[in-house]
XYZ file of C-alpha atoms in Angstrom:
588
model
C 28.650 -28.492 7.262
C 29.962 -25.302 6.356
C 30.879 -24.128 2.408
C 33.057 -20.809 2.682
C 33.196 -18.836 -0.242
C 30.294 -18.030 -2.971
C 28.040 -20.676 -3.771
C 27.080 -20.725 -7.335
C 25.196 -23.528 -8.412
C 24.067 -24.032 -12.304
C 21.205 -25.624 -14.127
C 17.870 -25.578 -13.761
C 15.611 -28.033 -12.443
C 11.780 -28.446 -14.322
C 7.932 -27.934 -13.563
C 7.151 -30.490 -10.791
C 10.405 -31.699 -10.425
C 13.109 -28.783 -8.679
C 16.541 -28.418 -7.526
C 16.348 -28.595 -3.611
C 19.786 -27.428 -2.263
C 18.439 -28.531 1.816
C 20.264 -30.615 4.670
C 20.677 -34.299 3.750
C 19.436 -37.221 5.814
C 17.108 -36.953 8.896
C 18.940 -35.220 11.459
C 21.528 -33.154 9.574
C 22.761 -29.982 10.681
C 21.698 -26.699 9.064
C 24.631 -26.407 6.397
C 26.257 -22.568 6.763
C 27.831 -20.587 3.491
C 30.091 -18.273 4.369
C 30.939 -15.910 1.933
C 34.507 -14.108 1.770
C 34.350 -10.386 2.035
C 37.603 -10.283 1.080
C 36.956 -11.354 -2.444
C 35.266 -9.496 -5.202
C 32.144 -11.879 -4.923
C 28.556 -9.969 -4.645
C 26.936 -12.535 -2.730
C 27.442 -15.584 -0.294
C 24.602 -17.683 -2.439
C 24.254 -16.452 -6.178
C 21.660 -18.461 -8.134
C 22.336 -16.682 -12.154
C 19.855 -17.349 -14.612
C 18.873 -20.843 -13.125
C 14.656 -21.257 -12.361
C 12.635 -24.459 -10.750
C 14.812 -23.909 -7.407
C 13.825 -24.724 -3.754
C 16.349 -23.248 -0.899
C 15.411 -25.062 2.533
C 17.155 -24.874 5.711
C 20.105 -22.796 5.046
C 22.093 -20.479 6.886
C 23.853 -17.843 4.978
C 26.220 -15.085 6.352
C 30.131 -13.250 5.426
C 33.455 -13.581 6.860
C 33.804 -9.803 7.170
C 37.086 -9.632 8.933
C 37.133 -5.811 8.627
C 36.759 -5.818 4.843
C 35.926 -2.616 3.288
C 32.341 -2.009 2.731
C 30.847 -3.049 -1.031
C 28.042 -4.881 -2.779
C 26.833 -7.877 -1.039
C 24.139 -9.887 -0.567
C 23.658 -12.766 1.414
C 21.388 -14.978 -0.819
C 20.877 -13.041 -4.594
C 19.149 -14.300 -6.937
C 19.565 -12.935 -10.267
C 18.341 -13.493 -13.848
C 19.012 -11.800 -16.899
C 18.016 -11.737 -20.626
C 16.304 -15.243 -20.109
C 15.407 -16.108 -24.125
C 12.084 -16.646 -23.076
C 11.983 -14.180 -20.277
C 10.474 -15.859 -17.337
C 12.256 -16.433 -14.288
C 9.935 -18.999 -12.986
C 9.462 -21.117 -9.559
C 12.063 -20.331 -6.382
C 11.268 -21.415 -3.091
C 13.302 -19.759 -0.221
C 12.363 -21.723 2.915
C 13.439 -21.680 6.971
C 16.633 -19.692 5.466
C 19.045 -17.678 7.870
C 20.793 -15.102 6.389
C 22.871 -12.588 9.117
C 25.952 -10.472 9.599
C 26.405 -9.312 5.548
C 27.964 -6.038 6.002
C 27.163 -4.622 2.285
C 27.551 -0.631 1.642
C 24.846 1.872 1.596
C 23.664 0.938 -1.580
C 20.464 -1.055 -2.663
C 22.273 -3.264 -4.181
C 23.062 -4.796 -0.545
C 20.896 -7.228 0.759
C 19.961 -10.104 2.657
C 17.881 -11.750 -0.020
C 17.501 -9.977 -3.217
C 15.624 -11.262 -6.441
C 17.316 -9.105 -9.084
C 16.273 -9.081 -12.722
C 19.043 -7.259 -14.463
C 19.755 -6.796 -18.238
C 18.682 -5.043 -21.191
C 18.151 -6.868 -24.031
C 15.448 -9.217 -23.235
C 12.628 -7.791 -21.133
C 12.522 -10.706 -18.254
C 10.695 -10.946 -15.137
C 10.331 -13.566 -12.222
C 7.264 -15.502 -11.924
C 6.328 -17.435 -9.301
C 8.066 -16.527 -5.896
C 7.814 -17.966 -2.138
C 10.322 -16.415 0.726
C 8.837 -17.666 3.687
C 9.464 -18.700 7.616
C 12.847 -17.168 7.279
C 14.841 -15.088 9.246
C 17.029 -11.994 7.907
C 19.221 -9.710 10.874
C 22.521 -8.008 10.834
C 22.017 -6.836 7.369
C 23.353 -3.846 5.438
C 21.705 -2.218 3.502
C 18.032 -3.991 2.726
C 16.556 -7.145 4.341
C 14.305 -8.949 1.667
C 13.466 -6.941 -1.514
C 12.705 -7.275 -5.185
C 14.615 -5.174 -8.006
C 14.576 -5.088 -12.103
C 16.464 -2.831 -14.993
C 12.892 -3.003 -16.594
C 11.484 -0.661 -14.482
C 10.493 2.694 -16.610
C 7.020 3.805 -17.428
C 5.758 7.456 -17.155
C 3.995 6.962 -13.727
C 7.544 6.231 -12.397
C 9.141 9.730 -13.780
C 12.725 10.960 -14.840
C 14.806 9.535 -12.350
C 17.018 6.301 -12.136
C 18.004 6.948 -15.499
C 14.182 6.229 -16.921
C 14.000 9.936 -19.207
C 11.254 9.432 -21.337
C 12.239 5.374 -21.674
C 9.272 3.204 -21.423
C 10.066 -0.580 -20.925
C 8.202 -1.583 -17.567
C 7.613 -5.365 -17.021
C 6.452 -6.766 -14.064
C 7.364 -9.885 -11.861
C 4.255 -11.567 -10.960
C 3.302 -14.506 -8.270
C 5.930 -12.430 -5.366
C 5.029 -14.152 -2.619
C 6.927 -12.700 1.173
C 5.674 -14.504 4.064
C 5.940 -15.096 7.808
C 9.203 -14.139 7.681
C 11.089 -11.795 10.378
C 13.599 -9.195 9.907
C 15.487 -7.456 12.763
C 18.898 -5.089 12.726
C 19.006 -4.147 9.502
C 20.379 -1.059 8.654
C 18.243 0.340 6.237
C 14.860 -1.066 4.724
C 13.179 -4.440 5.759
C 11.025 -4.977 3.094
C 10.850 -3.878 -0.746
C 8.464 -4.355 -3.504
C 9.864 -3.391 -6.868
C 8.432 -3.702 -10.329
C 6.197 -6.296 -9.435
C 2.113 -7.122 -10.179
C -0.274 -8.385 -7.412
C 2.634 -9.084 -4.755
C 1.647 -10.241 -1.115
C 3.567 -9.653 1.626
C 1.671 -11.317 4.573
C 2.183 -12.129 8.371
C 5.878 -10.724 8.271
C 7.580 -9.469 11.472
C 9.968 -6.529 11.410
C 11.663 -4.887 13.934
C 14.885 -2.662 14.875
C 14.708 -1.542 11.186
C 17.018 1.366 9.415
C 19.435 1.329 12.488
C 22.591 2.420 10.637
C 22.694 5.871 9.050
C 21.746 4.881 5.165
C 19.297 7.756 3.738
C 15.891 7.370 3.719
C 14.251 4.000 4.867
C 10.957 2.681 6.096
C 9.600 -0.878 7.554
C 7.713 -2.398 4.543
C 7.115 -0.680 1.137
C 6.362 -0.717 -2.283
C 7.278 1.011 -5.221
C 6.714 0.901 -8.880
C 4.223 -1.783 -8.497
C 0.523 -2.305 -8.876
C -1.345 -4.342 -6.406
C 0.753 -4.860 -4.023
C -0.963 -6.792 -1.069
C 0.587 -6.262 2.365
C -1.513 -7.296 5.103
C -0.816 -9.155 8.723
C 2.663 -7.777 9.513
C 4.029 -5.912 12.760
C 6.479 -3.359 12.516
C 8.115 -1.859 15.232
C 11.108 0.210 15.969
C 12.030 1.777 12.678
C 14.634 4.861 13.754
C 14.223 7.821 12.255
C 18.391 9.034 11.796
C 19.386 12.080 10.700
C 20.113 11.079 7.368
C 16.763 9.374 7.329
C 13.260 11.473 7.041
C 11.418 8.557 6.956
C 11.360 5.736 9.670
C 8.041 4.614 9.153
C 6.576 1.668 9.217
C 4.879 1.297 5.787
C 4.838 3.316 2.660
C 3.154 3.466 -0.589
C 5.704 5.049 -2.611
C 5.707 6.759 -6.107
C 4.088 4.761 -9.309
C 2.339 2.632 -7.268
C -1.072 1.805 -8.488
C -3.791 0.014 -6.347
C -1.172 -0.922 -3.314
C -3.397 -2.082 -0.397
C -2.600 -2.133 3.384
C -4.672 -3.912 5.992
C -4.825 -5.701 9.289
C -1.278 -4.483 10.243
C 0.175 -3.788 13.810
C 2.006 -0.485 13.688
C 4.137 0.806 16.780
C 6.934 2.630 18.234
C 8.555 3.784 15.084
C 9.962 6.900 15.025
C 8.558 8.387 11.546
C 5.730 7.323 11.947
C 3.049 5.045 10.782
C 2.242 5.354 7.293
C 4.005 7.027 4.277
C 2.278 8.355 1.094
C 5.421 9.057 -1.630
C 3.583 9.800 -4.877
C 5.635 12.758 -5.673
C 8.905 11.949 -4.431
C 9.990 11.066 -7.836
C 10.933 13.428 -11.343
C 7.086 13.393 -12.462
C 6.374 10.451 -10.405
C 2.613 9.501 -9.551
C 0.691 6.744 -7.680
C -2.982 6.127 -7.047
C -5.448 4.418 -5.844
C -3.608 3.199 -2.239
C -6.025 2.286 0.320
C -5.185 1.678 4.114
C -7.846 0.010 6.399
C -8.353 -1.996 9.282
C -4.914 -1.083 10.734
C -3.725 -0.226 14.172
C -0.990 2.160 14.997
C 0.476 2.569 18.422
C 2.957 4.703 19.752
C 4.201 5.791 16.378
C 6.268 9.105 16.171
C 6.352 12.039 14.023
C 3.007 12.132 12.037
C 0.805 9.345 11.388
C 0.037 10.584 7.509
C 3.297 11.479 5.855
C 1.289 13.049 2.765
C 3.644 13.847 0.220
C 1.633 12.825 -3.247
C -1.319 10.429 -4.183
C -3.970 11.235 -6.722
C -6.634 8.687 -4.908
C -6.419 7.365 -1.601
C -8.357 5.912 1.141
C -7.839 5.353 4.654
C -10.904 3.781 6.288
C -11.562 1.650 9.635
C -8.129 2.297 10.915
C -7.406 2.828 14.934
C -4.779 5.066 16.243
C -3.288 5.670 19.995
C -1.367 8.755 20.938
C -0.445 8.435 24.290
C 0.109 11.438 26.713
C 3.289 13.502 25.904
C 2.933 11.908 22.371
C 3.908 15.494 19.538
C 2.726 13.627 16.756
C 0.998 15.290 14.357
C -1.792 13.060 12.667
C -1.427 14.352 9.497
C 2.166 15.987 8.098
C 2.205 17.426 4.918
C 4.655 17.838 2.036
C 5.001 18.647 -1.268
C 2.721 17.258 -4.059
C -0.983 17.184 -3.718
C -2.360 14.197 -1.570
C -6.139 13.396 -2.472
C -7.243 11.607 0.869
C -11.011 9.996 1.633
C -10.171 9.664 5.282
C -13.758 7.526 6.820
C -14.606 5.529 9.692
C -11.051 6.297 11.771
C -10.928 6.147 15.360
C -7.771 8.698 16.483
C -7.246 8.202 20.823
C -5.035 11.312 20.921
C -4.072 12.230 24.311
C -1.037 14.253 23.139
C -0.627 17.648 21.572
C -0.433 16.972 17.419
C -2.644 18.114 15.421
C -2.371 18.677 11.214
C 0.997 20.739 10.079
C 3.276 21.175 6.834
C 6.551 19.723 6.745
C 9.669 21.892 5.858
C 8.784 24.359 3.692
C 5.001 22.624 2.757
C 2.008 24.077 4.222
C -0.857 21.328 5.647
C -3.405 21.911 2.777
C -7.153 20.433 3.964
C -9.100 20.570 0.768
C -6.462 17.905 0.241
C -8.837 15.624 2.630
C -11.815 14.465 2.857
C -13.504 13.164 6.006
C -16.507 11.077 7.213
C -17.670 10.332 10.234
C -14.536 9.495 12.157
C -13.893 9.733 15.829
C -11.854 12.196 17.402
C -11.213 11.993 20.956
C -8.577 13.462 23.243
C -6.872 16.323 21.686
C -9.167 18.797 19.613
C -6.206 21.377 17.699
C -7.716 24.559 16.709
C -7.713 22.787 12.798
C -9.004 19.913 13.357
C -10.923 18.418 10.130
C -14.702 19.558 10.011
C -16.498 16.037 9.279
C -20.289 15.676 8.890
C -20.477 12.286 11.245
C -17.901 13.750 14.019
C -17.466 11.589 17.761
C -15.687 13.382 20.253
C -16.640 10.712 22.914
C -14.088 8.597 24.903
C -14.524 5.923 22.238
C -13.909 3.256 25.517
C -11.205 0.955 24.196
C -10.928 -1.959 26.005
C -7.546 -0.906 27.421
C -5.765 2.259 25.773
C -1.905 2.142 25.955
C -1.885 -1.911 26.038
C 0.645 -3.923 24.045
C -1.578 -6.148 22.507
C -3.840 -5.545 19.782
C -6.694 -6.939 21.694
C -6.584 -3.798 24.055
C -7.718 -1.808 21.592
C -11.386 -3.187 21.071
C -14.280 -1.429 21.576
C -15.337 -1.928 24.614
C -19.540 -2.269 25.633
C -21.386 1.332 24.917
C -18.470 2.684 22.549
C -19.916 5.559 20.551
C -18.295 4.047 17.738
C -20.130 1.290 17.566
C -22.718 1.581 14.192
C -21.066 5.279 13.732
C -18.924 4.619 10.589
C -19.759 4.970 6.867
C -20.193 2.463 4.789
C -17.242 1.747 1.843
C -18.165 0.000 -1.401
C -15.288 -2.607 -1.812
C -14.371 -2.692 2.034
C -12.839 -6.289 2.133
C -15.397 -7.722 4.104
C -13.350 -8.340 7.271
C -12.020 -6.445 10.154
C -8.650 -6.617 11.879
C -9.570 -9.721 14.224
C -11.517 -11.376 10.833
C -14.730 -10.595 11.823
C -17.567 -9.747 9.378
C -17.766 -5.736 8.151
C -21.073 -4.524 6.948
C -21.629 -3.510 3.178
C -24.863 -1.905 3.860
C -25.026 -0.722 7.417
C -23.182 1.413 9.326
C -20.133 -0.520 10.380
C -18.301 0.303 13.509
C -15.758 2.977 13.567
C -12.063 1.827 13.953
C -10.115 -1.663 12.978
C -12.544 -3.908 15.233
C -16.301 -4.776 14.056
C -17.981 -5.438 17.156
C -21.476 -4.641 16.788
C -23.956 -7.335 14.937
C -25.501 -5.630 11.686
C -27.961 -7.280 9.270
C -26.971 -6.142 5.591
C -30.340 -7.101 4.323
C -32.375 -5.046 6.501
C -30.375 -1.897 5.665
C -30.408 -1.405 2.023
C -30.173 2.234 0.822
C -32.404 3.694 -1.834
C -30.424 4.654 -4.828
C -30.450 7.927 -6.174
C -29.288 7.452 -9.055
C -30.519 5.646 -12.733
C -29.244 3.782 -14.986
C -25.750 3.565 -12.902
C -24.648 0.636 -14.491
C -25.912 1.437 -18.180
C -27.559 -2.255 -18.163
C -30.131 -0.530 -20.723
C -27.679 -0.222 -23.202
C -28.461 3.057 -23.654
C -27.314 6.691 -21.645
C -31.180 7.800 -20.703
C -31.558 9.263 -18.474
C -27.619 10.702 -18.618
C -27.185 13.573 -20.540
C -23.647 14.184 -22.640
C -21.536 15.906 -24.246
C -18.076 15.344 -26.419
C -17.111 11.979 -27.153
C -19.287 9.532 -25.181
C -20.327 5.599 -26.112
C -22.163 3.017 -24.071
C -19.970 -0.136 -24.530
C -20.438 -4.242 -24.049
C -16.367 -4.011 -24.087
C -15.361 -2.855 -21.163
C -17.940 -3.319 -18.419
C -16.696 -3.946 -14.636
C -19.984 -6.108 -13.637
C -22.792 -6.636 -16.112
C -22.953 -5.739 -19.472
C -22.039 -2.182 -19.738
C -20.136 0.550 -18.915
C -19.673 3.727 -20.105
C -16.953 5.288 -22.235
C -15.823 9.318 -22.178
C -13.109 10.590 -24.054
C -10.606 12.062 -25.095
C -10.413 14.599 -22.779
C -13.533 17.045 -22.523
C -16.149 14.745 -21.971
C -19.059 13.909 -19.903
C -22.134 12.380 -19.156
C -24.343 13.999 -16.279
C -27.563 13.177 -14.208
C -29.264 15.275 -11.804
C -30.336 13.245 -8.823
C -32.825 14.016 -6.358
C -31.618 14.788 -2.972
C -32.680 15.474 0.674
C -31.749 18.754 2.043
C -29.162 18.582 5.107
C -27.949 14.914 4.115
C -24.354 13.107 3.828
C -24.606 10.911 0.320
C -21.977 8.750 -0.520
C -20.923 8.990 -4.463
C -19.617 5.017 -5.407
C -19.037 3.091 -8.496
C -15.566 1.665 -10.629
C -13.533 3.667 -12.861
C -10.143 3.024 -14.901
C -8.629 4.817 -18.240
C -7.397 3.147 -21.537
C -4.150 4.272 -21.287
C -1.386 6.154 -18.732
C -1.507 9.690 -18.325
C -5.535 9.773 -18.456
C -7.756 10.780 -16.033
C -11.627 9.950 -15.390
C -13.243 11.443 -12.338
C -16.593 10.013 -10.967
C -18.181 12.762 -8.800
C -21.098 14.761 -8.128
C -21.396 18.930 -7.847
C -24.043 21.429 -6.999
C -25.568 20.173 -4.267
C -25.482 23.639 -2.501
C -26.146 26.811 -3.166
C -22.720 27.518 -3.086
C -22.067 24.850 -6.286
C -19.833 22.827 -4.404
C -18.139 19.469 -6.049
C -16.641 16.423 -5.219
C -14.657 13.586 -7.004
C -13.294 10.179 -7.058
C -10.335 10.207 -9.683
C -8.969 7.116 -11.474
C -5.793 6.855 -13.625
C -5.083 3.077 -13.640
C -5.543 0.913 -16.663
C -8.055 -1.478 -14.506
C -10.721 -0.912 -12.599
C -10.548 -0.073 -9.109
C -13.476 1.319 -6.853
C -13.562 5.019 -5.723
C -15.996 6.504 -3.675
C -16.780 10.872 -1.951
C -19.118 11.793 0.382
C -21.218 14.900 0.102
C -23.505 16.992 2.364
C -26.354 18.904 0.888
C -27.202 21.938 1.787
C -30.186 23.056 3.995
C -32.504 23.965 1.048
C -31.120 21.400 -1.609
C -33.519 19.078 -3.816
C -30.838 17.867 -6.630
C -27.364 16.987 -7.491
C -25.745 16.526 -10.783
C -23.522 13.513 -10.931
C -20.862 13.333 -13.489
C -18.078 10.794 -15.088
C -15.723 12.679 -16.654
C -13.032 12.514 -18.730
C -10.845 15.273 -17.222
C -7.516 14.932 -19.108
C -5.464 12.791 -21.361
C -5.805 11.490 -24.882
C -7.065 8.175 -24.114
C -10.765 6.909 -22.990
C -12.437 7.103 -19.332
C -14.558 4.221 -18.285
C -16.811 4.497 -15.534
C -19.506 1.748 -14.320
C -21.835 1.069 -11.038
C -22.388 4.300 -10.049
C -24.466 4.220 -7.075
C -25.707 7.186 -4.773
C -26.884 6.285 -1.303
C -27.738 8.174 2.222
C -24.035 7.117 4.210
């Protein structure tokens, strides 16, 4: 059956009971809309301000016949103003959407959920693309967008000033789908809370010159989940810097990446955006258990993030490879880089990019593996390997032929990471107390119980109710209110305050600083972190500037005639409160 034209059904279906627009009758062929790119229409299928919908089994594409490029989407769905503001329940199932020839804008897509408006803040809730498949598409594959998008971590730009009216669409759900030959980004998450995008397959991505473009990102989000996908073949044009295939762009908070296949992209593996925006910020993006392969460019494009951590990742460079591991940019990129296994057999090292100098105080590193290339600035790291780590078959396809093979050096080498996720690429079992292996594969059996660290410090968790032994100063409270496990935390703020303990220490020993932090309101910072624990008064810090908790951790070596440390929570700017709880020092 094919429908040319725009498709634009009305009314809603209800909880338990939704519109399916599917084949009919066992058997049926998948019905095609064609939309007219002749006519003024935006999009082939436009569900308006409809919710309760299920899409199954449609194919979706334009009759361009050599119309001029505009706006247009394949499938867009689009509320607006809702009175109650909730978007909620759309199924997108086994869809085909291909050949939509929209301009350079972001407004083109092949699937777009679009809250638009400004008079009722409205959001989507509860959203399933899956096992669909998105190619020939200019200008984004399968993204997310909103009008309700300002809030000071996002900056000046798109029109935001110093507007505030951020609302999140919650229960995003982008799965098993594959993208391939589309001309600018595959996948986009905007303005959303606790998104997944899981087991997706993207390919031949940003092939048509359309600025700046990566695999699958997020922006303006907090929480975003994006785990199990494979991106490959992102171009890097020359109206395009980026080409990589992931990115954590600016006001993200919390964005996770992990268990991702990463190779032959031409910018690269992983992007870190913080400050690409007017006064834009993001923090807390962590990136583990991943594999990159052949990517181009730089591994780490650092431009901006106030808290990161890369941990357990593994990374090929293959003869003849340039790529640097780490480019640098503008805005200051605060990096706990642990437990990485980098196979470099080609000649990049750490650089600036453009104008931007490589800046290493930037990074912090712990006991990673470096083998191959050794560039004359290579990171100093108190557990360094230099050893051929023995991968099971470096320069493979598969994702298998990167295991550690029998008498790796990484095996039992890594450092241990509060909050690690508990699995490894392959879903085996990661250590929370031993010494896990170095790189995205776990192969070496650990007992946690028989490898619990003494804690240095007392009272970490304020369970006493009271700060002994912590000493203070400025405005500091024990609270029942806000406590991450337990029932305690404590409170610092505004901005100076502290509370302190000196530790004892070894001399000559790598610590690792842990615990949960999070601020009462934007545009606060708390640091957890620890300082003179050399004669030279050297500090360290975890910083937090989310509104929830989220785990931070630093690593610190004492020096060779060191007893004690002093270990802080601090409220370091802002008018609003720090919270910090679970502080825990241990031997890494």
């Amino acid at each position: 059956m094919l429908c040319r034209g725009t498709l634009r059904p009305r009314g809603s279906g209800a909880a338990g009971a939704p519109v399916t627009l599917a084949a009919y009758g066992p058997g049926s062929a998948r019905p095609v809309v064609a939309g007219d790119a002749a006519s003024d229409e935006i999009a082939a299928v436009h569900l308006r301000n409809v919710e309760q919908w299920e899409i199954r089994g449609l194919e979706i594409t334009f009759q361009d016949s050599g119309a001029t490029r505009r706006e247009r989407n394949g499938l867009l769905v689009e509320i607006a103003d809702l009175p109650d503001g909730v978007g909620t329940h759309y199924v997108v199932d086994d869809v085909h959407v291909h050949d939509v020839h929209g301009d350079s804008t972001k407004w083109s897509n092949g699937i777009q959920f679009r809250v638009s408006g400004s008079t009722v803040p409205t959001n989507f809730h509860d959203v399933l693309v899956q096992n669909s498949r998105i190619s020939g598409v200019d200008r984004e594959g399968l993204t997310t967008r909103s009008t309700w998008m300002c809030r000071p971590a996002y900056g000046t730009g798109d029109g935001c000033g110093s507007k505030v009216n951020w609302r999140a669409s919650t229960g995003i759900v982008f799965r098993a789908n594959t993208l391939h030959d589309i001309g600018g980004d595959g996948i986009v998450i905007r303005a959303a809370d606790h998104a997944l995008v899981d087991g997706n397959t993207a390919y031949d991505i940003a092939m048509r010159p359309m600025g700046a473009n990566a695999g699958i990102w997020t922006i303006n989000s907090d929480y975003t989940t994006i785990q199990h996908n494979e991106v490959h073949h992102v171009r890097r044009l020359p109206d395009n810097n980026d080409g990589m295939a992931f990115d954590s762009d600016f006001a993200n908070t919390g964005a996770l990446f992990q268990y991702n296949h990463s190779h032959d992209n031409e910018g690269g593996f992983m992007l870190f955006c913080g400050s690409c925006g007017q006064g834009s910020s993001s923090t807390g993006t962590v990136v583990r258990y991943n594999l990159s392969t052949r990517d181009r460019s730089r591994w780490l494009f650092a431009v901006g993030e106030k808290s990161a951590q890369m941990y357990g990742n593994t990374v090929y460079l293959p003869p003849g490879s340039t790529t640097p591991v780490i480019q640098q940019g503008g805005g200051s990129t605060l990096t706990q880089l642990s437990g990485n296994l980098f196979h470099n057999l080609g000649t990049g090292g750490y650089t600036g990019w453009n104008s931007h100098t490589y800046r290493p105080s930037d990074f912090t590193w712990t006991s990673n593996l470096f083998y191959g290339t050794h560039p004359a600035n290579e990171p100093a790291d108190p557990g360094k390997i230099t050893a051929d780590p023995r991968l099971a078959n470096p320069g493979g396809a598969s994702a298998a032929d990167y295991r550690l093979g029998s008498g790796s050096p990484a095996r039992a080498t890594g450092s241990a990471v509060a909050a690690n996720g508990g699995r490894d690429y392959f879903g085996a079992a990661v250590p929370a107390r031993c010494r896990p292996d170095i790189g995205f594969h776990q192969a070496s059996p650990f007992d946690d119980s028989a490898c619990s660290a003494a804690d240095r410090v007392v009272n970490g968790g304020f369970e006493s109710g009271a700060l002994s032994p912590w000493t203070w100063y400025g405005g500091v409270l024990v609270t029942p209110a806000h406590a991450h496990t337990g029932g305690y935390a404590i409170r610092v703020g505004p901005s100076p305050a502290a509370v302190e303990q000196v530790i004892t220490v070894r001399p000559g020993t790598t610590y690792r600083l842990s615990g949960w932090g999070k601020v009462s309101a934007a545009g606060t910072e708390v640091s957890l972190g620890v300082k003179a624990y050399d004669a030279i008064g050297s500090t360290t810090r975890a910083g937090f500037t989310g509104t929830a908790y989220t785990a931070g951790s630093t690593t610190f070596t004492t020096g060779p005639s060191a007893t004690t440390a002093r270990v802080y929570c601090y409220a370091r700017s802002g008018a609003g409160h720090g919270y910090c709880d679970g502080i825990t020092v241990v031997p890494a």
